[in-house]
PDB file of C-alpha atoms in Angstrom:
ATOM      1  CA  MET A  14     143.200  63.068 280.501  1.00  0.00           C
ATOM      2  CA  LYS A  15     143.205  64.189 276.876  1.00  0.00           C
ATOM      3  CA  ARG A  16     140.429  65.159 274.520  1.00  0.00           C
ATOM      4  CA  ILE A  17     140.015  63.266 271.198  1.00  0.00           C
ATOM      5  CA  THR A  18     137.665  64.139 268.281  1.00  0.00           C
ATOM      6  CA  ALA A  19     134.905  61.692 267.348  1.00  0.00           C
ATOM      7  CA  HIS A  20     133.537  61.182 263.968  1.00  0.00           C
ATOM      8  CA  ASP A  21     130.827  63.862 264.410  1.00  0.00           C
ATOM      9  CA  GLY A  22     133.176  66.377 265.853  1.00  0.00           C
ATOM     10  CA  ALA A  23     132.308  65.772 269.498  1.00  0.00           C
ATOM     11  CA  ARG A  24     135.184  65.666 271.950  1.00  0.00           C
ATOM     12  CA  LEU A  25     135.643  62.577 274.036  1.00  0.00           C
ATOM     13  CA  ALA A  26     137.634  62.474 277.153  1.00  0.00           C
ATOM     14  CA  LEU A  27     140.313  59.715 277.176  1.00  0.00           C
ATOM     15  CA  HIS A  28     141.786  58.608 280.513  1.00  0.00           C
ATOM     16  CA  SER A  29     144.929  56.316 280.147  1.00  0.00           C
ATOM     17  CA  THR A  30     147.100  54.609 282.624  1.00  0.00           C
ATOM     18  CA  GLY A  31     149.905  52.088 282.604  1.00  0.00           C
ATOM     19  CA  ALA A  32     152.497  50.785 280.138  1.00  0.00           C
ATOM     20  CA  GLY A  33     152.319  48.015 277.554  1.00  0.00           C
ATOM     21  CA  PRO A  34     149.806  46.789 274.960  1.00  0.00           C
ATOM     22  CA  GLY A  35     146.592  48.884 274.980  1.00  0.00           C
ATOM     23  CA  ILE A  36     143.236  47.785 276.243  1.00  0.00           C
ATOM     24  CA  VAL A  37     140.127  49.885 275.868  1.00  0.00           C
ATOM     25  CA  VAL A  38     137.307  49.433 278.434  1.00  0.00           C
ATOM     26  CA  VAL A  39     133.634  49.867 277.300  1.00  0.00           C
ATOM     27  CA  HIS A  40     131.802  50.426 280.549  1.00  0.00           C
ATOM     28  CA  GLY A  41     128.304  49.144 281.480  1.00  0.00           C
ATOM     29  CA  GLY A  42     125.119  50.967 281.928  1.00  0.00           C
ATOM     30  CA  GLY A  43     124.163  53.092 285.012  1.00  0.00           C
ATOM     31  CA  VAL A  44     127.800  53.929 285.816  1.00  0.00           C
ATOM     32  CA  THR A  45     130.703  55.978 284.670  1.00  0.00           C
ATOM     33  CA  ILE A  46     134.402  55.006 284.300  1.00  0.00           C
ATOM     34  CA  ASP A  47     135.053  55.789 288.002  1.00  0.00           C
ATOM     35  CA  VAL A  48     133.996  52.292 289.043  1.00  0.00           C
ATOM     36  CA  TYR A  49     136.566  50.789 286.570  1.00  0.00           C
ATOM     37  CA  ARG A  50     139.632  52.666 287.974  1.00  0.00           C
ATOM     38  CA  ARG A  51     140.635  49.727 290.272  1.00  0.00           C
ATOM     39  CA  LEU A  52     140.553  47.370 287.406  1.00  0.00           C
ATOM     40  CA  ALA A  53     142.697  49.706 285.339  1.00  0.00           C
ATOM     41  CA  ALA A  54     145.131  50.234 288.217  1.00  0.00           C
ATOM     42  CA  ARG A  55     145.576  46.408 288.650  1.00  0.00           C
ATOM     43  CA  LEU A  56     146.268  45.895 284.897  1.00  0.00           C
ATOM     44  CA  ALA A  57     148.474  48.984 284.557  1.00  0.00           C
ATOM     45  CA  ASP A  58     151.806  47.114 285.441  1.00  0.00           C
ATOM     46  CA  ARG A  59     151.339  45.033 282.252  1.00  0.00           C
ATOM     47  CA  PHE A  60     149.016  47.052 279.887  1.00  0.00           C
ATOM     48  CA  THR A  61     148.028  50.555 279.020  1.00  0.00           C
ATOM     49  CA  VAL A  62     144.390  50.802 279.921  1.00  0.00           C
ATOM     50  CA  HIS A  63     142.134  53.377 278.223  1.00  0.00           C
ATOM     51  CA  LEU A  64     139.010  54.412 279.929  1.00  0.00           C
ATOM     52  CA  TYR A  65     136.360  56.808 278.443  1.00  0.00           C
ATOM     53  CA  ASN A  66     132.907  57.781 279.444  1.00  0.00           C
ATOM     54  CA  ARG A  67     130.219  56.954 277.004  1.00  0.00           C
ATOM     55  CA  ARG A  68     128.021  59.811 275.912  1.00  0.00           C
ATOM     56  CA  GLY A  69     125.616  61.491 278.334  1.00  0.00           C
ATOM     57  CA  ARG A  70     127.856  60.922 281.296  1.00  0.00           C
ATOM     58  CA  ALA A  71     130.342  62.978 283.340  1.00  0.00           C
ATOM     59  CA  ASP A  72     132.943  64.393 280.973  1.00  0.00           C
ATOM     60  CA  ALA A  73     131.398  62.962 277.775  1.00  0.00           C
ATOM     61  CA  PRO A  74     129.397  64.894 275.258  1.00  0.00           C
ATOM     62  CA  PRO A  75     125.586  64.630 275.133  1.00  0.00           C
ATOM     63  CA  ARG A  76     124.113  61.529 273.643  1.00  0.00           C
ATOM     64  CA  VAL A  77     122.493  61.761 270.184  1.00  0.00           C
ATOM     65  CA  GLU A  78     118.690  60.926 270.324  1.00  0.00           C
ATOM     66  CA  PRO A  79     117.234  58.525 269.476  1.00  0.00           C
ATOM     67  CA  TYR A  80     119.858  56.230 270.966  1.00  0.00           C
ATOM     68  CA  THR A  81     121.236  53.361 268.941  1.00  0.00           C
ATOM     69  CA  LEU A  82     124.296  51.130 269.421  1.00  0.00           C
ATOM     70  CA  ASP A  83     125.838  52.712 266.344  1.00  0.00           C
ATOM     71  CA  GLN A  84     126.850  55.945 268.044  1.00  0.00           C
ATOM     72  CA  ASP A  85     128.674  53.966 270.788  1.00  0.00           C
ATOM     73  CA  ILE A  86     130.335  51.774 268.191  1.00  0.00           C
ATOM     74  CA  ASP A  87     131.462  54.784 266.260  1.00  0.00           C
ATOM     75  CA  ASP A  88     132.988  56.267 269.383  1.00  0.00           C
ATOM     76  CA  LEU A  89     134.787  53.038 270.130  1.00  0.00           C
ATOM     77  CA  ALA A  90     136.154  53.166 266.621  1.00  0.00           C
ATOM     78  CA  THR A  91     137.523  56.614 267.412  1.00  0.00           C
ATOM     79  CA  VAL A  92     139.205  55.510 270.673  1.00  0.00           C
ATOM     80  CA  LEU A  93     140.745  52.399 268.968  1.00  0.00           C
ATOM     81  CA  LYS A  94     142.143  54.405 266.062  1.00  0.00           C
ATOM     82  CA  HIS A  95     143.583  57.075 268.353  1.00  0.00           C
ATOM     83  CA  THR A  96     145.204  54.607 270.808  1.00  0.00           C
ATOM     84  CA  GLY A  97     146.197  51.943 268.361  1.00  0.00           C
ATOM     85  CA  ALA A  98     144.802  49.446 270.762  1.00  0.00           C
ATOM     86  CA  ARG A  99     143.355  46.159 269.429  1.00  0.00           C
ATOM     87  CA  ASN A 100     142.231  44.731 272.821  1.00  0.00           C
ATOM     88  CA  VAL A 101     138.828  45.516 274.320  1.00  0.00           C
ATOM     89  CA  ILE A 102     137.004  44.822 277.539  1.00  0.00           C
ATOM     90  CA  GLY A 103     133.156  45.066 277.657  1.00  0.00           C
ATOM     91  CA  HIS A 104     130.970  44.843 280.666  1.00  0.00           C
ATOM     92  CA  SER A 105     127.242  44.402 280.770  1.00  0.00           C
ATOM     93  CA  SER A 106     125.661  46.627 278.053  1.00  0.00           C
ATOM     94  CA  GLY A 107     129.193  47.667 277.177  1.00  0.00           C
ATOM     95  CA  GLY A 108     129.699  44.026 276.331  1.00  0.00           C
ATOM     96  CA  LEU A 109     126.967  44.162 273.742  1.00  0.00           C
ATOM     97  CA  ILE A 110     128.433  47.291 272.252  1.00  0.00           C
ATOM     98  CA  ALA A 111     131.824  45.691 272.083  1.00  0.00           C
ATOM     99  CA  LEU A 112     130.680  42.448 270.617  1.00  0.00           C
ATOM    100  CA  ARG A 113     128.667  44.387 267.985  1.00  0.00           C
ATOM    101  CA  ALA A 114     131.744  46.450 267.278  1.00  0.00           C
ATOM    102  CA  ALA A 115     133.835  43.397 266.703  1.00  0.00           C
ATOM    103  CA  LEU A 116     131.835  42.564 263.734  1.00  0.00           C
ATOM    104  CA  ARG A 117     133.380  45.476 261.869  1.00  0.00           C
ATOM    105  CA  LEU A 118     136.237  47.073 263.883  1.00  0.00           C
ATOM    106  CA  PRO A 119     139.851  45.800 264.079  1.00  0.00           C
ATOM    107  CA  ILE A 120     139.690  44.048 267.426  1.00  0.00           C
ATOM    108  CA  ASP A 121     142.076  41.143 268.043  1.00  0.00           C
ATOM    109  CA  ARG A 122     140.998  40.149 271.594  1.00  0.00           C
ATOM    110  CA  LEU A 123     137.781  40.750 273.289  1.00  0.00           C
ATOM    111  CA  ALA A 124     137.130  40.018 277.007  1.00  0.00           C
ATOM    112  CA  LEU A 125     133.477  40.327 277.990  1.00  0.00           C
ATOM    113  CA  TYR A 126     132.160  40.177 281.632  1.00  0.00           C
ATOM    114  CA  ASP A 127     128.476  39.512 282.111  1.00  0.00           C
ATOM    115  CA  ALA A 128     127.886  40.804 278.521  1.00  0.00           C
ATOM    116  CA  ALA A 129     124.216  41.876 278.004  1.00  0.00           C
ATOM    117  CA  VAL A 130     123.832  39.929 274.895  1.00  0.00           C
ATOM    118  CA  SER A 131     120.518  38.068 274.512  1.00  0.00           C
ATOM    119  CA  VAL A 132     120.424  34.777 272.761  1.00  0.00           C
ATOM    120  CA  ASP A 133     117.000  33.446 271.850  1.00  0.00           C
ATOM    121  CA  GLY A 134     115.280  35.469 274.643  1.00  0.00           C
ATOM    122  CA  GLY A 135     117.784  34.413 277.333  1.00  0.00           C
ATOM    123  CA  PHE A 136     118.340  37.916 278.796  1.00  0.00           C
ATOM    124  CA  PRO A 137     115.439  39.074 280.946  1.00  0.00           C
ATOM    125  CA  THR A 138     113.657  42.289 279.729  1.00  0.00           C
ATOM    126  CA  GLY A 139     110.031  41.585 280.788  1.00  0.00           C
ATOM    127  CA  TRP A 140     110.466  44.119 283.576  1.00  0.00           C
ATOM    128  CA  LEU A 141     111.379  47.030 281.233  1.00  0.00           C
ATOM    129  CA  GLU A 142     107.873  48.401 280.546  1.00  0.00           C
ATOM    130  CA  ALA A 143     107.208  48.613 284.330  1.00  0.00           C
ATOM    131  CA  ALA A 144     110.424  50.357 284.979  1.00  0.00           C
ATOM    132  CA  ARG A 145     109.703  52.844 282.181  1.00  0.00           C
ATOM    133  CA  ALA A 146     106.226  53.542 283.598  1.00  0.00           C
ATOM    134  CA  ALA A 147     107.799  54.240 287.006  1.00  0.00           C
ATOM    135  CA  LEU A 148     110.214  56.606 285.558  1.00  0.00           C
ATOM    136  CA  ARG A 149     107.607  58.471 283.580  1.00  0.00           C
ATOM    137  CA  ALA A 150     105.586  58.816 286.721  1.00  0.00           C
ATOM    138  CA  GLY A 151     108.751  60.500 288.282  1.00  0.00           C
ATOM    139  CA  ASP A 152     109.436  57.636 290.666  1.00  0.00           C
ATOM    140  CA  THR A 153     113.103  56.915 290.182  1.00  0.00           C
ATOM    141  CA  ALA A 154     113.369  54.655 293.230  1.00  0.00           C
ATOM    142  CA  ARG A 155     110.564  52.389 292.039  1.00  0.00           C
ATOM    143  CA  GLY A 156     112.099  52.300 288.519  1.00  0.00           C
ATOM    144  CA  LEU A 157     115.489  51.343 289.820  1.00  0.00           C
ATOM    145  CA  ALA A 158     114.031  48.781 292.145  1.00  0.00           C
ATOM    146  CA  ILE A 159     112.060  47.086 289.306  1.00  0.00           C
ATOM    147  CA  SER A 160     115.270  47.254 287.209  1.00  0.00           C
ATOM    148  CA  ALA A 161     117.519  45.707 289.818  1.00  0.00           C
ATOM    149  CA  ALA A 162     115.181  42.887 290.657  1.00  0.00           C
ATOM    150  CA  GLY A 163     114.615  42.063 286.936  1.00  0.00           C
ATOM    151  CA  ILE A 164     118.366  41.945 286.188  1.00  0.00           C
ATOM    152  CA  ASN A 165     119.330  40.159 289.369  1.00  0.00           C
ATOM    153  CA  PRO A 166     116.713  37.538 290.023  1.00  0.00           C
ATOM    154  CA  GLN A 167     119.337  35.528 292.057  1.00  0.00           C
ATOM    155  CA  MET A 168     119.496  38.232 294.787  1.00  0.00           C
ATOM    156  CA  PRO A 169     117.401  37.624 297.970  1.00  0.00           C
ATOM    157  CA  GLY A 170     116.312  41.307 297.845  1.00  0.00           C
ATOM    158  CA  SER A 171     114.597  40.542 294.524  1.00  0.00           C
ATOM    159  CA  ARG A 172     112.027  38.269 296.262  1.00  0.00           C
ATOM    160  CA  LEU A 173     111.009  40.959 298.888  1.00  0.00           C
ATOM    161  CA  PRO A 174     107.710  42.903 298.421  1.00  0.00           C
ATOM    162  CA  LEU A 175     108.275  45.714 295.938  1.00  0.00           C
ATOM    163  CA  THR A 176     107.499  48.351 298.555  1.00  0.00           C
ATOM    164  CA  VAL A 177     110.355  47.016 300.589  1.00  0.00           C
ATOM    165  CA  GLN A 178     112.634  46.958 297.649  1.00  0.00           C
ATOM    166  CA  VAL A 179     111.718  50.634 296.897  1.00  0.00           C
ATOM    167  CA  ALA A 180     112.414  51.700 300.425  1.00  0.00           C
ATOM    168  CA  ILE A 181     115.903  50.158 300.261  1.00  0.00           C
ATOM    169  CA  VAL A 182     116.574  51.781 296.994  1.00  0.00           C
ATOM    170  CA  ARG A 183     115.642  55.263 298.388  1.00  0.00           C
ATOM    171  CA  LEU A 184     118.393  54.742 300.898  1.00  0.00           C
ATOM    172  CA  PHE A 185     120.795  53.627 298.176  1.00  0.00           C
ATOM    173  CA  LEU A 186     119.904  56.720 296.145  1.00  0.00           C
ATOM    174  CA  ARG A 187     121.462  58.854 298.987  1.00  0.00           C
ATOM    175  CA  THR A 188     124.908  57.419 298.092  1.00  0.00           C
ATOM    176  CA  SER A 189     127.263  58.654 295.423  1.00  0.00           C
ATOM    177  CA  ILE A 190     126.840  55.503 293.266  1.00  0.00           C
ATOM    178  CA  GLY A 191     123.171  55.471 293.944  1.00  0.00           C
ATOM    179  CA  ARG A 192     122.685  59.058 292.699  1.00  0.00           C
ATOM    180  CA  THR A 193     124.684  58.260 289.657  1.00  0.00           C
ATOM    181  CA  MET A 194     122.588  55.135 288.811  1.00  0.00           C
ATOM    182  CA  GLY A 195     119.382  57.029 289.438  1.00  0.00           C
ATOM    183  CA  ASP A 196     120.493  59.867 287.188  1.00  0.00           C
ATOM    184  CA  LEU A 197     121.533  57.415 284.395  1.00  0.00           C
ATOM    185  CA  LEU A 198     118.438  55.186 284.704  1.00  0.00           C
ATOM    186  CA  PRO A 199     116.776  56.522 281.534  1.00  0.00           C
ATOM    187  CA  MET A 200     119.895  55.660 279.545  1.00  0.00           C
ATOM    188  CA  THR A 201     120.121  52.255 281.233  1.00  0.00           C
ATOM    189  CA  LEU A 202     116.566  51.534 280.067  1.00  0.00           C
ATOM    190  CA  ASP A 203     117.381  52.634 276.602  1.00  0.00           C
ATOM    191  CA  GLU A 204     120.295  50.344 276.511  1.00  0.00           C
ATOM    192  CA  THR A 205     118.199  47.512 277.808  1.00  0.00           C
ATOM    193  CA  GLU A 206     115.889  48.130 274.920  1.00  0.00           C
ATOM    194  CA  GLN A 207     118.732  47.749 272.539  1.00  0.00           C
ATOM    195  CA  VAL A 208     119.612  44.351 274.204  1.00  0.00           C
ATOM    196  CA  ARG A 209     116.007  43.271 273.445  1.00  0.00           C
ATOM    197  CA  ARG A 210     116.186  44.510 269.831  1.00  0.00           C
ATOM    198  CA  HIS A 211     119.386  42.614 269.141  1.00  0.00           C
ATOM    199  CA  ASP A 212     118.092  39.370 270.553  1.00  0.00           C
ATOM    200  CA  GLY A 213     118.285  36.463 268.266  1.00  0.00           C
ATOM    201  CA  PRO A 214     120.137  33.190 267.572  1.00  0.00           C
ATOM    202  CA  ALA A 215     123.858  33.032 268.569  1.00  0.00           C
ATOM    203  CA  ALA A 216     124.621  32.455 264.961  1.00  0.00           C
ATOM    204  CA  GLN A 217     124.237  36.192 264.301  1.00  0.00           C
ATOM    205  CA  TRP A 218     127.679  36.599 266.013  1.00  0.00           C
ATOM    206  CA  ALA A 219     129.519  34.010 264.008  1.00  0.00           C
ATOM    207  CA  GLY A 220     131.274  36.649 261.955  1.00  0.00           C
ATOM    208  CA  VAL A 221     133.354  37.948 264.937  1.00  0.00           C
ATOM    209  CA  THR A 222     136.843  36.918 264.160  1.00  0.00           C
ATOM    210  CA  ALA A 223     138.468  38.219 267.383  1.00  0.00           C
ATOM    211  CA  GLU A 224     139.605  35.894 270.092  1.00  0.00           C
ATOM    212  CA  VAL A 225     136.857  36.204 272.766  1.00  0.00           C
ATOM    213  CA  LEU A 226     136.827  35.491 276.453  1.00  0.00           C
ATOM    214  CA  LEU A 227     133.301  35.206 277.836  1.00  0.00           C
ATOM    215  CA  ALA A 228     133.497  35.651 281.552  1.00  0.00           C
ATOM    216  CA  CYS A 229     130.770  35.694 284.237  1.00  0.00           C
ATOM    217  CA  GLY A 230     130.565  35.550 288.012  1.00  0.00           C
ATOM    218  CA  ALA A 231     129.808  32.346 289.791  1.00  0.00           C
ATOM    219  CA  ASP A 232     127.660  34.399 292.155  1.00  0.00           C
ATOM    220  CA  GLY A 233     126.140  36.705 289.525  1.00  0.00           C
ATOM    221  CA  PRO A 234     122.879  36.443 287.489  1.00  0.00           C
ATOM    222  CA  PRO A 235     122.609  32.787 286.415  1.00  0.00           C
ATOM    223  CA  TYR A 236     121.463  33.397 282.820  1.00  0.00           C
ATOM    224  CA  TYR A 237     124.965  34.686 281.871  1.00  0.00           C
ATOM    225  CA  VAL A 238     126.182  31.124 282.135  1.00  0.00           C
ATOM    226  CA  ASP A 239     123.774  29.809 279.469  1.00  0.00           C
ATOM    227  CA  LEU A 240     124.208  32.915 277.343  1.00  0.00           C
ATOM    228  CA  ASP A 241     128.004  32.616 277.365  1.00  0.00           C
ATOM    229  CA  GLU A 242     127.893  28.935 276.514  1.00  0.00           C
ATOM    230  CA  ALA A 243     125.547  29.625 273.549  1.00  0.00           C
ATOM    231  CA  LEU A 244     127.863  32.424 272.211  1.00  0.00           C
ATOM    232  CA  ALA A 245     130.907  30.248 272.623  1.00  0.00           C
ATOM    233  CA  ARG A 246     129.451  27.476 270.422  1.00  0.00           C
ATOM    234  CA  ALA A 247     128.719  30.162 267.771  1.00  0.00           C
ATOM    235  CA  LEU A 248     131.849  32.246 267.880  1.00  0.00           C
ATOM    236  CA  PRO A 249     134.776  30.810 265.959  1.00  0.00           C
ATOM    237  CA  HIS A 250     137.487  31.764 268.602  1.00  0.00           C
ATOM    238  CA  ALA A 251     135.883  31.935 272.029  1.00  0.00           C
ATOM    239  CA  ARG A 252     135.936  30.205 275.434  1.00  0.00           C
ATOM    240  CA  THR A 253     134.067  30.666 278.659  1.00  0.00           C
ATOM    241  CA  VAL A 254     135.197  31.104 282.283  1.00  0.00           C
ATOM    242  CA  ARG A 255     133.402  31.592 285.574  1.00  0.00           C
ATOM    243  CA  ILE A 256     134.964  33.883 288.270  1.00  0.00           C
ATOM    244  CA  PRO A 257     134.665  32.300 291.693  1.00  0.00           C
ATOM    245  CA  ARG A 258     132.621  34.274 294.170  1.00  0.00           C
ATOM    246  CA  GLY A 259     132.083  36.933 291.498  1.00  0.00           C
ATOM    247  CA  GLY A 260     128.863  38.960 291.169  1.00  0.00           C
ATOM    248  CA  HIS A 261     128.010  41.387 288.351  1.00  0.00           C
ATOM    249  CA  ASP A 262     130.211  43.907 289.891  1.00  0.00           C
ATOM    250  CA  ALA A 263     133.341  41.788 290.182  1.00  0.00           C
ATOM    251  CA  ILE A 264     134.938  43.482 287.343  1.00  0.00           C
ATOM    252  CA  ASN A 265     134.669  46.775 289.262  1.00  0.00           C
ATOM    253  CA  ARG A 266     136.053  45.150 292.447  1.00  0.00           C
ATOM    254  CA  ALA A 267     138.810  43.636 290.372  1.00  0.00           C
ATOM    255  CA  PRO A 268     139.738  40.590 292.426  1.00  0.00           C
ATOM    256  CA  ARG A 269     143.100  38.954 291.702  1.00  0.00           C
ATOM    257  CA  GLY A 270     141.475  35.956 290.024  1.00  0.00           C
ATOM    258  CA  LEU A 271     139.602  38.115 287.564  1.00  0.00           C
ATOM    259  CA  VAL A 272     142.608  40.468 286.897  1.00  0.00           C
ATOM    260  CA  ASP A 273     145.010  37.576 286.336  1.00  0.00           C
ATOM    261  CA  THR A 274     142.518  35.791 284.026  1.00  0.00           C
ATOM    262  CA  PHE A 275     142.154  38.891 281.892  1.00  0.00           C
ATOM    263  CA  ALA A 276     145.861  39.548 281.861  1.00  0.00           C
ATOM    264  CA  ALA A 277     146.678  36.038 280.734  1.00  0.00           C
ATOM    265  CA  PHE A 278     144.159  36.317 278.018  1.00  0.00           C
ATOM    266  CA  PHE A 279     145.404  39.590 276.615  1.00  0.00           C
ATOM    267  CA  ALA A 280     149.031  38.515 276.884  1.00  0.00           C
ATOM    268  CA  ALA A 281     148.647  35.215 274.998  1.00  0.00           C
ATOM    269  CA  PRO A 282     149.715  35.221 271.285  1.00  0.00           C
ATOM    270  CA  VAL A 283     146.964  35.465 268.686  1.00  0.00           C
ATOM    271  CA  SER A 284     146.047  32.141 267.223  1.00  0.00           C
ATOM    272  CA  PRO A 285     148.043  31.307 264.070  1.00  0.00           C
ATOM    273  CA  GLU A 286     144.890  31.008 261.970  1.00  0.00           C
ATOM    274  CA  ARG A 287     143.939  34.555 262.841  1.00  0.00           C
ATOM    275  CA  THR A 288     147.310  36.016 261.981  1.00  0.00           C
ATOM    276  CA  GLY A 289     146.953  38.421 259.043  1.00  0.00           C
ATOM    277  CA  GLN A 290     143.013  38.442 259.097  1.00  0.00           C
ATOM    278  CA  ARG A 291     142.958  42.193 259.626  1.00  0.00           C
TER     279      ARG A 291
END
């Protein structure tokens, strides 16, 4: 681990592993880089993978309030400049940050998994106010249960009575990952608000010149399929892929099919029409 200095003087902790072309991972909400270490390890024989915690988590500096995507994009710019990497992986809300960053940062290849990018209202956010109300009332379990059901409508548990969902979440909060997600829930809700604020037509992303891989899990939230297809039609250099038997956390589990798909994408030569664009 090494410390690097962000644009505002804050010190970011950079964790790098492997050898080869650099890839920077922008993690999702409610988690830290710890859940991406398996992905990094399985790419490390072909690439140098750079992980860093976004602000307000673990070894990262405090987040600047009020939260906007710009502070995350500025930190990603710092990491890209320090490492020289031009390849990025973005997951969930980290996918929104990475795609937004690709409008202005030197990114050649961008792999997104279940990117929380809303196109014409396609990402569900109607649960957000209820989750915020629960959190204001001090009921983290209820807030997390509402959030989980809102984001994962395909899960059988999302159809259970809310009281049952909350009871299950209370048990989940006793686990290490559960405690982390509970502690980070306020930030997760803030990031979801940013997803809603950046909703709009897919054409708003047409200025992204990077090669983009839009991946989602075949067993994950179904709305990502339509969102990815809409983005692929608007982005000049994009394609979609569905990972068999993959849920929203498949990128954390890093099955061979996903890892090999990402590796092939990052190893491919840049399209001739893109050469020299940046």
